[in-house]
Amino acid sequence: MDRHLTRILLIEDDEEDYILLQKLLAKIPAARYDVQWERTYEDGLAQMLAGEHDICMLDYMLGEHNGIDLIRIARSLDYIRPIVLLTGASDGDEIDIQALQAGADDYITKGQMQGELLQRVIRYAIERKKAEIEREKLLSEQFATRELEKRRSEFISMVVHELKTPLTSLKGYAQLLRKRYVPGTNEQIARLAERMDSQVNKLTGLVDDFLDVTRITAGKLQFREEYFEFDALVNEIIEELRPTTERHTICREGTTGQTIWGDRIRIGQVITNFLSNAIKYAPETDRILVKTSSDGSTVTLSVQDFGPGVPEEEQANVFSPFYRLEDLRTSTASGLGLGLHIAAEIIRRQEGQIWLESEEGKGATFSFTLPLDREHSTLLGDEADSVEQAT
Ligand SMILES: Nc1ncnc2c1ncn2[C@@H]1O[C@H](COP(=O)(O)OP(=O)(O)O)[C@@H](O)[C@H]1O
Ligand SMILES: [Mg+2]
């Protein structure tokens, strides 16, 4: 039978105790031990650090030195092998506790040393240490991953911020060019400036979505709340988006007549995304309906298109980040698949509901409801504002 060899480093100033240990170990039937014996504190420490053994057993009394000090020093020098302290019956109280606190894994009283107990103490100390190291490794790996994750998202958010600055300038130049155009002169320049402006808007939209998602992930999406007229916001957004599509007629159905409490810009962002999705993903249709209503305590808005819709099995996914349907007809539409995820987060934070109804081939209706009023404090808005500026 192949008996596994356990290498023991024994630090013991008393030769008789060394011989006794050898004898006891030799009697253990199912294991083989190799004992390396060191007599002094200094040689012991040197051998510990050399690390050519599986376990260290050391005496509490080492000449004028104390085994517990040796344990402490070895541990402070990153000694990772298991340590078992050997104590005499007369060594006094609480050495066991001191030993464990200093970094020993177990202790055994010399008077009680006999084969089976000795074998068990050695085996357990080795196994426990192994498990402990394994656990620490796992923990530190997890920690490193989290650290990396954090650095990565900080990096992304920095990159996105850096992209914003030149984009804002570009947008300004494009608008300036359009304004400088004198009607009846160079048509082509006007057209190019217009296209440039719309491409810059697209890019700004993508960057803003990305920025919002990094804020959501970091728990830093902030809201600036006020009372505002819901219908006016809806009309404003429809007017804003009308020039972006030649094909679609955007029809408004119903009004709410309500003033609501919430973040006007963020809620507008949700409506913009619903509408621009309808324009992008139902490109071969002419009509988009924007329906609004109120039941006296909430407002409801729906954007309905008559395009390909979203298949039943995909409907639950459209609100997940980075999710985009694979559809050849619309695969050229620009987008990162973030808009609906951000919309869902905004509506959730504004204490409303968001949902999708769709029958494949017949179109999609995206809706939300929002409470007219809810508990609020202007302080929260102010705080939110200063945090937002700090990001
Ligand atoms: N009106 C719609 N009709 C069909 N599919 C849609 C519609 N709106 C959204 N989708 C699908 O949901 C996905 C996610 O939308 P969104 O989060 O706004 O991302 P993006 O607009 O960047 O693609 C879209 O890529 C599209 O596949
Ligand atoms: Mg979108």
XYZ file of C-alpha atoms and ligand atoms in Angstrom:
419
model
C 0.000 0.000 0.000
C 1.291 3.419 -0.872
C 1.437 5.395 2.299
C 1.474 9.122 1.899
C 4.525 10.832 3.366
C 3.957 13.800 5.663
C 6.965 15.999 6.267
C 7.069 17.475 9.749
C 9.314 20.298 10.875
C 9.801 19.858 14.623
C 11.196 22.749 16.598
C 12.004 21.334 20.010
C 14.908 21.979 22.350
C 14.517 18.757 24.294
C 15.973 15.695 22.581
C 13.890 13.289 24.649
C 10.709 14.848 23.380
C 12.012 14.518 19.816
C 12.660 10.826 20.330
C 9.272 10.348 21.943
C 7.532 11.964 18.990
C 9.488 9.822 16.546
C 8.397 6.692 18.390
C 4.769 7.678 18.517
C 4.742 8.527 14.842
C 6.414 5.262 13.899
C 3.558 3.358 15.552
C 0.892 4.961 13.439
C 0.044 2.223 10.961
C -1.526 3.943 7.981
C 0.814 6.910 7.581
C 4.455 7.728 7.023
C 6.199 10.674 8.616
C 9.495 12.323 8.007
C 10.642 14.509 10.885
C 13.122 17.302 10.399
C 14.344 18.346 13.803
C 15.532 21.819 14.752
C 16.631 22.632 18.291
C 16.682 26.389 18.392
C 14.384 29.279 17.769
C 16.669 30.774 15.120
C 17.259 27.566 13.150
C 13.579 26.759 13.494
C 12.507 30.046 11.988
C 15.011 29.679 9.145
C 13.651 26.215 8.319
C 10.062 27.379 8.565
C 10.747 30.047 5.994
C 12.609 27.567 3.803
C 9.270 25.799 3.639
C 10.385 22.213 2.880
C 7.679 20.570 4.985
C 3.925 20.056 5.264
C 3.416 21.032 8.874
C 5.368 22.643 11.687
C 5.156 21.385 15.246
C 6.845 23.491 17.844
C 7.484 23.488 21.529
C 6.099 26.175 23.755
C 9.394 26.464 25.647
C 12.379 27.047 23.388
C 15.265 27.905 25.692
C 14.844 31.525 26.644
C 12.382 31.945 23.764
C 8.716 31.311 23.606
C 7.053 29.259 20.865
C 4.155 31.686 20.612
C 6.507 34.543 19.683
C 7.962 32.329 16.994
C 4.472 31.636 15.621
C 3.668 35.319 15.557
C 6.900 36.240 13.782
C 6.596 33.451 11.247
C 3.020 34.451 10.429
C 4.032 38.081 10.065
C 6.596 36.871 7.524
C 3.800 35.194 5.536
C 4.493 31.661 6.706
C 1.513 29.699 5.351
C 2.011 26.109 6.586
C -0.100 24.749 9.453
C 1.383 25.063 12.927
C 0.698 22.827 15.917
C 1.988 23.959 19.294
C 3.273 21.344 21.746
C 2.672 22.276 25.352
C 3.800 20.765 28.628
C 1.280 20.029 31.361
C 2.831 22.716 33.579
C 2.998 25.459 30.970
C 0.108 27.382 32.431
C -3.327 28.570 31.484
C -4.616 29.880 28.250
C -1.577 29.006 26.187
C -3.978 27.322 23.806
C -5.899 30.560 23.218
C -2.713 32.587 22.891
C -1.350 30.093 20.412
C -4.456 30.224 18.231
C -4.507 33.999 18.352
C -0.845 34.123 17.316
C -1.655 31.998 14.274
C -1.331 28.370 15.374
C -3.835 25.942 13.914
C -3.962 23.581 16.865
C -2.117 22.546 20.014
C -1.478 19.302 21.799
C -0.351 18.616 25.353
C 2.736 16.448 25.423
C 1.319 14.269 28.178
C -1.684 13.412 26.026
C 0.262 12.636 22.910
C -0.570 9.180 21.648
C -0.747 7.738 18.196
C -4.311 8.229 17.084
C -4.788 11.710 18.531
C -1.442 12.798 17.151
C -2.299 11.543 13.700
C -5.645 13.288 13.779
C -4.226 16.601 14.969
C -1.633 16.545 12.186
C -4.098 15.591 9.497
C -6.731 18.066 10.529
C -4.277 20.942 10.816
C -3.038 20.268 7.282
C -6.529 19.903 5.819
C -7.903 22.947 7.612
C -5.026 25.072 6.427
C -5.520 23.891 2.893
C -9.221 24.810 3.019
C -8.432 28.164 4.589
C -5.915 29.043 1.876
C -8.357 27.908 -0.783
C -11.051 30.130 0.699
C -8.752 33.115 0.952
C -7.691 32.666 -2.629
C -11.296 32.579 -3.741
C -12.138 35.677 -1.746
C -9.211 37.627 -3.081
C -10.093 36.574 -6.622
C -13.639 37.808 -6.090
C -12.296 41.014 -4.665
C -9.990 41.489 -7.633
C -12.875 40.933 -10.055
C -15.007 43.502 -8.263
C -12.118 45.953 -8.236
C -11.572 45.407 -11.947
C -15.296 45.750 -12.619
C -15.327 49.027 -10.722
C -12.279 50.376 -12.537
C -13.774 49.332 -15.852
C -17.044 51.125 -15.273
C -15.187 54.203 -14.036
C -13.139 54.070 -17.192
C -16.192 53.745 -19.418
C -17.892 56.621 -17.720
C -14.752 58.736 -18.149
C -14.525 57.859 -21.852
C -18.152 58.792 -22.356
C -17.653 62.102 -20.589
C -14.637 62.809 -22.785
C -16.693 62.101 -25.895
C -19.352 64.567 -24.838
C -17.171 67.660 -24.960
C -16.090 67.582 -28.620
C -19.585 66.440 -29.591
C -21.115 69.507 -28.024
C -18.728 71.732 -30.001
C -19.451 69.866 -33.229
C -23.148 70.316 -32.669
C -22.618 74.051 -32.203
C -20.622 74.330 -35.454
C -23.228 72.379 -37.418
C -25.972 74.664 -36.174
C -23.882 77.732 -36.908
C -23.345 76.525 -40.476
C -27.066 76.066 -40.944
C -27.801 79.541 -39.608
C -25.163 81.149 -41.846
C -26.775 79.666 -44.911
C -28.324 82.331 -47.066
C -31.407 80.995 -48.904
C -30.971 80.851 -52.647
C -27.183 80.442 -52.430
C -25.272 77.178 -52.192
C -27.994 74.505 -51.621
C -25.482 71.738 -51.130
C -23.857 73.368 -48.135
C -27.238 73.698 -46.455
C -27.994 70.030 -47.034
C -24.617 68.923 -45.727
C -24.930 71.079 -42.628
C -28.347 69.607 -41.982
C -27.066 66.056 -42.333
C -24.108 66.813 -40.145
C -26.451 68.153 -37.499
C -28.631 65.071 -37.585
C -25.652 62.690 -37.441
C -24.233 64.606 -34.509
C -27.631 64.264 -32.815
C -27.562 60.517 -33.354
C -24.112 60.246 -31.874
C -25.073 62.450 -28.940
C -28.079 60.189 -28.338
C -25.903 57.081 -28.245
C -23.388 58.682 -25.910
C -26.165 59.949 -23.620
C -27.726 56.491 -23.456
C -24.392 55.023 -22.543
C -23.850 57.636 -19.881
C -27.284 56.939 -18.415
C -26.644 53.223 -18.250
C -23.346 53.718 -16.449
C -25.239 55.946 -14.016
C -27.940 53.319 -13.506
C -25.309 50.648 -12.871
C -23.534 52.885 -10.384
C -26.852 53.806 -8.737
C -26.283 57.437 -9.697
C -29.178 58.202 -12.008
C -30.542 61.404 -10.527
C -33.902 63.101 -10.852
C -34.851 66.730 -10.873
C -38.524 66.972 -10.116
C -41.088 69.705 -10.592
C -44.741 70.175 -11.524
C -45.275 70.348 -15.259
C -48.067 70.101 -17.810
C -48.029 66.625 -19.228
C -49.821 67.415 -22.516
C -47.429 70.236 -23.352
C -44.473 67.890 -22.930
C -46.059 65.299 -25.224
C -46.720 67.895 -27.921
C -43.227 69.290 -27.630
C -41.680 65.898 -28.247
C -43.948 65.101 -31.161
C -42.972 68.406 -32.778
C -39.324 67.666 -32.144
C -39.492 64.270 -33.813
C -41.739 65.106 -36.751
C -38.893 66.487 -38.869
C -36.868 63.300 -38.327
C -39.229 61.196 -40.426
C -40.535 61.877 -43.879
C -42.686 58.815 -44.088
C -44.630 58.720 -40.830
C -47.542 60.830 -39.725
C -47.565 61.112 -35.961
C -51.138 61.449 -34.666
C -52.042 62.520 -31.176
C -55.184 61.001 -29.636
C -56.686 62.321 -26.417
C -55.353 64.685 -23.816
C -54.889 64.366 -20.080
C -55.400 67.969 -18.949
C -53.105 67.128 -16.048
C -50.184 68.708 -14.276
C -47.918 66.039 -12.873
C -44.978 65.908 -10.482
C -41.829 64.354 -11.899
C -38.624 64.827 -13.858
C -39.838 66.479 -17.053
C -36.644 65.810 -19.010
C -36.390 62.159 -17.995
C -40.062 61.469 -18.727
C -39.612 63.246 -22.048
C -36.682 60.924 -22.700
C -38.997 57.915 -22.330
C -41.540 59.354 -24.784
C -38.740 60.227 -27.224
C -37.471 56.682 -27.102
C -40.930 55.180 -27.669
C -41.460 57.446 -30.648
C -38.019 57.134 -32.180
C -38.288 53.348 -31.818
C -41.611 53.384 -33.677
C -39.969 55.448 -36.425
C -36.888 53.194 -36.562
C -38.496 49.800 -36.176
C -41.651 50.330 -38.227
C -39.971 51.989 -41.213
C -42.369 50.767 -43.873
C -45.549 52.123 -42.299
C -47.098 55.577 -42.355
C -48.906 56.023 -39.100
C -47.826 56.313 -35.499
C -50.404 56.959 -32.774
C -49.644 58.724 -29.538
C -52.516 58.189 -27.110
C -52.786 59.883 -23.749
C -55.417 59.742 -21.037
C -55.920 60.260 -17.339
C -58.103 58.563 -14.741
C -57.760 61.368 -12.229
C -54.864 59.882 -10.279
C -52.554 58.757 -13.074
C -51.687 59.653 -16.645
C -51.204 57.017 -19.328
C -49.294 57.377 -22.578
C -49.057 54.832 -25.397
C -47.132 54.915 -28.630
C -48.558 52.538 -31.187
C -47.023 51.592 -34.499
C -48.113 49.156 -37.201
C -44.740 47.643 -38.010
C -43.369 44.126 -37.479
C -43.950 44.231 -33.707
C -42.113 42.103 -31.186
C -42.639 38.326 -31.082
C -44.274 37.061 -27.892
C -41.197 35.199 -26.679
C -39.007 38.303 -27.004
C -41.342 40.728 -25.281
C -39.960 40.183 -21.803
C -36.454 40.939 -23.056
C -36.842 44.302 -24.740
C -36.408 46.159 -21.444
C -33.056 44.459 -20.717
C -29.861 46.399 -21.376
C -28.076 45.828 -24.699
C -31.019 43.867 -26.024
C -31.824 44.243 -29.718
C -34.019 42.057 -31.854
C -32.421 40.463 -34.843
C -34.426 41.721 -37.741
C -32.858 42.151 -41.134
C -35.307 44.882 -42.146
C -34.241 47.148 -39.303
C -30.701 45.959 -38.701
C -29.355 49.205 -40.125
C -31.200 51.275 -37.493
C -28.708 52.818 -35.133
C -28.966 52.027 -31.442
C -27.273 50.226 -28.605
C -30.363 48.545 -27.226
C -30.268 50.732 -24.136
C -33.217 53.083 -24.609
C -35.971 50.837 -23.238
C -33.824 49.703 -20.343
C -33.268 53.333 -19.371
C -36.968 54.067 -19.928
C -37.957 51.229 -17.604
C -35.580 52.495 -14.934
C -36.909 56.058 -15.245
C -40.554 54.957 -15.006
C -39.768 52.663 -12.078
C -38.004 55.466 -10.225
C -40.935 57.776 -10.942
C -43.205 55.128 -9.407
C -45.054 54.276 -12.602
C -45.473 51.209 -14.792
C -44.148 50.447 -18.254
C -45.203 47.678 -20.613
C -45.405 46.428 -24.158
C -48.296 44.917 -26.073
C -47.571 43.481 -29.456
C -48.774 40.959 -31.936
C -46.145 39.891 -34.397
C -46.678 41.472 -37.777
C -49.332 43.873 -36.528
C -47.264 46.407 -34.669
C -46.220 47.281 -31.170
C -47.709 49.475 -28.448
C -45.384 50.717 -25.746
C -47.085 52.336 -22.751
C -46.481 53.809 -19.338
C -48.582 55.197 -16.543
C -47.346 57.689 -13.981
C -48.943 58.924 -10.777
C -50.031 62.569 -10.950
C -48.566 63.348 -7.602
C -46.632 61.464 -4.992
C -44.583 62.110 -1.957
C -41.801 64.490 -2.762
C -39.473 66.992 -1.258
C -37.596 69.712 -3.050
C -34.596 68.881 -0.863
C -34.251 65.572 -2.640
C -34.117 67.452 -5.938
C -31.420 69.787 -4.670
C -29.350 66.960 -3.305
C -29.774 65.031 -6.510
C -28.605 68.049 -8.427
C -25.363 68.453 -6.542
C -24.611 64.729 -6.789
C -25.266 64.828 -10.502
C -22.798 67.647 -10.947
C -20.230 65.762 -8.958
C -20.274 62.802 -11.371
N -41.680 49.809 -31.912
C -40.914 48.708 -32.009
N -41.188 47.721 -32.888
C -40.422 46.631 -32.975
N -39.345 46.405 -32.203
C -39.005 47.339 -31.303
C -39.763 48.550 -31.153
N -39.203 49.269 -30.167
C -38.142 48.583 -29.746
N -38.013 47.422 -30.415
C -36.966 46.390 -30.214
O -36.441 46.532 -28.916
C -35.037 46.763 -28.969
C -34.627 47.660 -27.846
O -35.049 48.995 -28.017
P -34.206 50.154 -27.335
O -33.905 49.705 -25.958
O -34.936 51.418 -27.503
O -32.854 50.133 -28.118
P -32.413 50.754 -29.518
O -33.451 51.757 -29.923
O -31.091 51.361 -29.212
O -32.290 49.599 -30.457
C -34.811 47.357 -30.336
O -33.488 47.091 -30.778
C -35.821 46.612 -31.178
O -35.298 45.354 -31.551
Mg -34.464 53.183 -28.736
